[in-house]
Short mmCIF file of N, CA and C in Angstrom, two decimals:
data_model
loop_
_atom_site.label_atom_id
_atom_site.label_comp_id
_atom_site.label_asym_id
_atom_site.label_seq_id
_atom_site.Cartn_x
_atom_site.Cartn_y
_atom_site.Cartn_z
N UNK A 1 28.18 39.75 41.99
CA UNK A 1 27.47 38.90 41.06
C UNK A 1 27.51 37.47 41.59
N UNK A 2 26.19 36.42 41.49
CA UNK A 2 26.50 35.29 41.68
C UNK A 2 26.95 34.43 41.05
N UNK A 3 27.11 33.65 40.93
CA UNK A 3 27.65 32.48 39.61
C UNK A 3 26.95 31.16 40.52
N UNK A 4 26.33 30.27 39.35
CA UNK A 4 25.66 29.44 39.48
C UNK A 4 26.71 27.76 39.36
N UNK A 5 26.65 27.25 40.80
CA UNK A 5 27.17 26.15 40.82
C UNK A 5 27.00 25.33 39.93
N UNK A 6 28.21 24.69 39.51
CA UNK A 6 28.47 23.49 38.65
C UNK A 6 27.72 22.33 39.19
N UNK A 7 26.98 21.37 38.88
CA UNK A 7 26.61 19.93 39.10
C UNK A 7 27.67 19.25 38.60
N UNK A 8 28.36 17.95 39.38
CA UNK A 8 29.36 17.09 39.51
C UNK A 8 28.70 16.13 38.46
N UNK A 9 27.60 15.76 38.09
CA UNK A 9 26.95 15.13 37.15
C UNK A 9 27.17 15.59 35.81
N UNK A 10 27.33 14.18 35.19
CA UNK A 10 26.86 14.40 34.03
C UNK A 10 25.60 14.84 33.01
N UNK A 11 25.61 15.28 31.88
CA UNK A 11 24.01 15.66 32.11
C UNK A 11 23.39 13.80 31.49
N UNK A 12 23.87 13.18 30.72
CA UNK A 12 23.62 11.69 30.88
C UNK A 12 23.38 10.84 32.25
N UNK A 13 24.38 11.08 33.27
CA UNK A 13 23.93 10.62 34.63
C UNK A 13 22.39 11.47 35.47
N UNK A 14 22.34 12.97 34.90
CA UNK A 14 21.30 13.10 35.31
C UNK A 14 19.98 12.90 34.35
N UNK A 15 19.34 12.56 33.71
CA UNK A 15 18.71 12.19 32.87
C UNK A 15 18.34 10.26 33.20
N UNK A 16 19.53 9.77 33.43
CA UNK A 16 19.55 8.20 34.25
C UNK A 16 18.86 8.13 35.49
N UNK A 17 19.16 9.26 36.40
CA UNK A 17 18.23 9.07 37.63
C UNK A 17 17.05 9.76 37.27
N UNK A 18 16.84 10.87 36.71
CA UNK A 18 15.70 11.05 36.41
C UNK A 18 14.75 9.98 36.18
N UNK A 19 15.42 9.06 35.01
CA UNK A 19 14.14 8.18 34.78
C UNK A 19 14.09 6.82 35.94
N UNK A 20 15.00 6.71 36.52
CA UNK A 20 14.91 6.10 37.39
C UNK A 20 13.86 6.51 38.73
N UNK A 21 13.57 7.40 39.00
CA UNK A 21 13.18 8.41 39.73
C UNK A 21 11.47 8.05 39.33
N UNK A 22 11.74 8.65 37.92
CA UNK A 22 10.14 7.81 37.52
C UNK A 22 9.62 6.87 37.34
N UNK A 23 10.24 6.11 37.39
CA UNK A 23 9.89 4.48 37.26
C UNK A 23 9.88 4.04 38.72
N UNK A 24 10.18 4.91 39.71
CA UNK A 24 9.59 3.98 41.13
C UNK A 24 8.43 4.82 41.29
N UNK A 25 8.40 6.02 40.64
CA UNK A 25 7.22 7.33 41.01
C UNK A 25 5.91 6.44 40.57
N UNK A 26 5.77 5.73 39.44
CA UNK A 26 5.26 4.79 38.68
C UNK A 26 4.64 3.58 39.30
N UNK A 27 5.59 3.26 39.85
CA UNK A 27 5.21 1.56 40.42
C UNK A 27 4.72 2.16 41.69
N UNK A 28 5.09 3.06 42.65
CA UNK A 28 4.09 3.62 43.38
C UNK A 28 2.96 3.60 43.19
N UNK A 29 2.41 4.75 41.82
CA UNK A 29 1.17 4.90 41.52
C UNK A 29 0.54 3.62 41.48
N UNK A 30 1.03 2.95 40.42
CA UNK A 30 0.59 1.43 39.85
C UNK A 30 -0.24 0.53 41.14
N UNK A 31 0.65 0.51 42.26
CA UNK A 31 0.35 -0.06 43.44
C UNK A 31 -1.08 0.42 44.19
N UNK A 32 -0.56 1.65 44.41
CA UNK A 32 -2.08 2.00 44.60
C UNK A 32 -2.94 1.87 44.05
N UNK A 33 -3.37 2.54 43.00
CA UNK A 33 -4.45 2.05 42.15
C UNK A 33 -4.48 0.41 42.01
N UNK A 34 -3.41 -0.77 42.21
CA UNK A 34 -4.21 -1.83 42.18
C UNK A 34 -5.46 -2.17 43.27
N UNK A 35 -4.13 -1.21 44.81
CA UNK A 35 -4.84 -1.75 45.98
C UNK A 35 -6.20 -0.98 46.00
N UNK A 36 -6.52 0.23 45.19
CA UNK A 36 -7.97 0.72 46.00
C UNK A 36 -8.71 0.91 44.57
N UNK A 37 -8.35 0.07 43.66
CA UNK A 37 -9.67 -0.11 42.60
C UNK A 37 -9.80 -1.53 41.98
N UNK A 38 -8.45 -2.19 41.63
CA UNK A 38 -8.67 -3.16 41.07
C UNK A 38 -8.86 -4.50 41.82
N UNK A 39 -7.90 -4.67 42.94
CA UNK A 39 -8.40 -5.73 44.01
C UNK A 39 -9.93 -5.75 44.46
N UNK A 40 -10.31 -4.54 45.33
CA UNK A 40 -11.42 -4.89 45.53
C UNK A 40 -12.89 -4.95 44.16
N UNK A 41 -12.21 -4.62 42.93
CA UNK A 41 -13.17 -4.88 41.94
C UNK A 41 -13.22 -6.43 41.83
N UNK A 42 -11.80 -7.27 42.22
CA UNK A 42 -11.91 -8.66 41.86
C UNK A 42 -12.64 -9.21 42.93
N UNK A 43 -12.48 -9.09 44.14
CA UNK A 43 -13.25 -9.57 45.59
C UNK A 43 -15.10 -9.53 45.19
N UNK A 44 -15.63 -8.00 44.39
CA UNK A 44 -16.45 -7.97 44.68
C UNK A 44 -17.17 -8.74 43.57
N UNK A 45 -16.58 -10.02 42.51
CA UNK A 45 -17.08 -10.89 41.21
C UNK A 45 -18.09 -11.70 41.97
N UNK A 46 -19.41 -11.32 41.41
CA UNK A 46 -20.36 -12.95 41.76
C UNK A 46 -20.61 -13.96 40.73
N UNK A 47 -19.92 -14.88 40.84
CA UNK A 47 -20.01 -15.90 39.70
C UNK A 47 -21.94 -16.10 39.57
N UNK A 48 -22.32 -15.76 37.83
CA UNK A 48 -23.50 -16.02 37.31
C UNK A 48 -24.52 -17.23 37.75
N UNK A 49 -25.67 -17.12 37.47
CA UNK A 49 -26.61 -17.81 37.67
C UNK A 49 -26.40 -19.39 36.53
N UNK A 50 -26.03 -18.66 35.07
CA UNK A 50 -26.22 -19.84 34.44
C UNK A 50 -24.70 -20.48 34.20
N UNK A 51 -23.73 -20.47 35.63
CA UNK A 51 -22.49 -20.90 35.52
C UNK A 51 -22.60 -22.79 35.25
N UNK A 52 -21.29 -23.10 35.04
CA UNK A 52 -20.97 -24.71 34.70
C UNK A 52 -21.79 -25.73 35.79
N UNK A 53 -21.89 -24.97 37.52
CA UNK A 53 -22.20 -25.61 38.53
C UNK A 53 -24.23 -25.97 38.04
N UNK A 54 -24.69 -24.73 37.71
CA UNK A 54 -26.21 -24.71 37.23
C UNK A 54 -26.96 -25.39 35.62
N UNK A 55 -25.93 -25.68 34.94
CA UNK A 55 -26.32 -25.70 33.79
C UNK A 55 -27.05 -26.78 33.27
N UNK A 56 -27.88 -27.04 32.98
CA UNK A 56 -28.82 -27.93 32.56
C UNK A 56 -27.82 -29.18 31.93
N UNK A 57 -28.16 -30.75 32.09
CA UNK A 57 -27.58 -31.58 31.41
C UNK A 57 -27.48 -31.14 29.70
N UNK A 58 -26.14 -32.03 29.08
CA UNK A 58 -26.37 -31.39 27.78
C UNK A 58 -26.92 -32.90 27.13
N UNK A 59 -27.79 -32.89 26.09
CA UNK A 59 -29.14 -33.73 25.08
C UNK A 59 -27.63 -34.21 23.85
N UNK A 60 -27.31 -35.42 23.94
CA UNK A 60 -26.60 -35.60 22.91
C UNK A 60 -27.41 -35.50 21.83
N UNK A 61 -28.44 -35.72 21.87
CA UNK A 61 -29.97 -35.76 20.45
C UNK A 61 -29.93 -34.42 19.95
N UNK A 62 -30.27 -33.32 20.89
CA UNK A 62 -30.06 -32.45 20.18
C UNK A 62 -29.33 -31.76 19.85
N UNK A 63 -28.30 -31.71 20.21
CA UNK A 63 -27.06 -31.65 19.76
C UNK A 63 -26.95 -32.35 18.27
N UNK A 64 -27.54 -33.12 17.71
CA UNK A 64 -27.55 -34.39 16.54
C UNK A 64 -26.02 -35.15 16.25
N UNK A 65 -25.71 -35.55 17.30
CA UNK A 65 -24.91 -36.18 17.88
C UNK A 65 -25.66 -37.57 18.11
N UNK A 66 -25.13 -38.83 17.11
CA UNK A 66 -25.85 -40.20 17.62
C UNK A 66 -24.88 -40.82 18.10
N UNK A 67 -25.69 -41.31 19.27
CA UNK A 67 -24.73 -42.35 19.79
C UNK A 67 -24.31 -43.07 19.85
N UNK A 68 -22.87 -43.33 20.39
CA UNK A 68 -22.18 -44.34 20.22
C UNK A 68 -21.36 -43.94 18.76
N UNK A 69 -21.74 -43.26 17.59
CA UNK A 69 -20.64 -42.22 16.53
C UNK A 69 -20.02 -41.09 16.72
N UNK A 70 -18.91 -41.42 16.81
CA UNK A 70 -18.35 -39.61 17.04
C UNK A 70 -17.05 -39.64 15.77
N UNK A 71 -16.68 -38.55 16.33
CA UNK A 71 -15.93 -37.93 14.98
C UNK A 71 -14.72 -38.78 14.52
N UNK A 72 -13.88 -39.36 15.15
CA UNK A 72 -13.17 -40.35 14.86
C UNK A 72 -13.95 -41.87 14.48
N UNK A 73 -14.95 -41.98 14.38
CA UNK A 73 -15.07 -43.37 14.24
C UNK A 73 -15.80 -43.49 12.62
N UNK A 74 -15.24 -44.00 12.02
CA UNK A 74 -15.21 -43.87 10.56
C UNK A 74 -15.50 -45.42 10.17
N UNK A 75 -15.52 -46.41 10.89
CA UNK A 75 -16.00 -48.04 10.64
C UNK A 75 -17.29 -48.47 10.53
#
């Protein structure tokens, strides 16, 4: 008959590396998937047509904003 070796572990110590075990299994994954979906999703951003650099002057008038009054000036 065989008899099945004892583990020198606790079953608390094994359950500790276990999750230890998964938490680098994890940051593995994590890594990859940044490097082959999310990096090159950020590389491939084309900043818009109607960005801050393009945008038409802003009309204090229409805005109805008069000039020379703004919100602090109460005199």
């Amino acid at each position: 008959m065989m008899t099945i070796p004892q583990s020198t572990y606790s079953p608390l110590a094994r359950l500790v590396l276990l999750m230890i075990c998964l938490a680098i299994a994890g940051s593995c994954a994590a890594g990859v998937h940044y490097a082959a979906v999310d990096l090159p999703a950020q590389k491939a951003v084309q900043v818009p047509d109607n960005s801050y650099g393009n945008a038409p002057p802003v009309n204090r008038l229409t805005l109805g904003i008069t000039p020379g009054v703004y919100w602090g000036d109460h005199t």
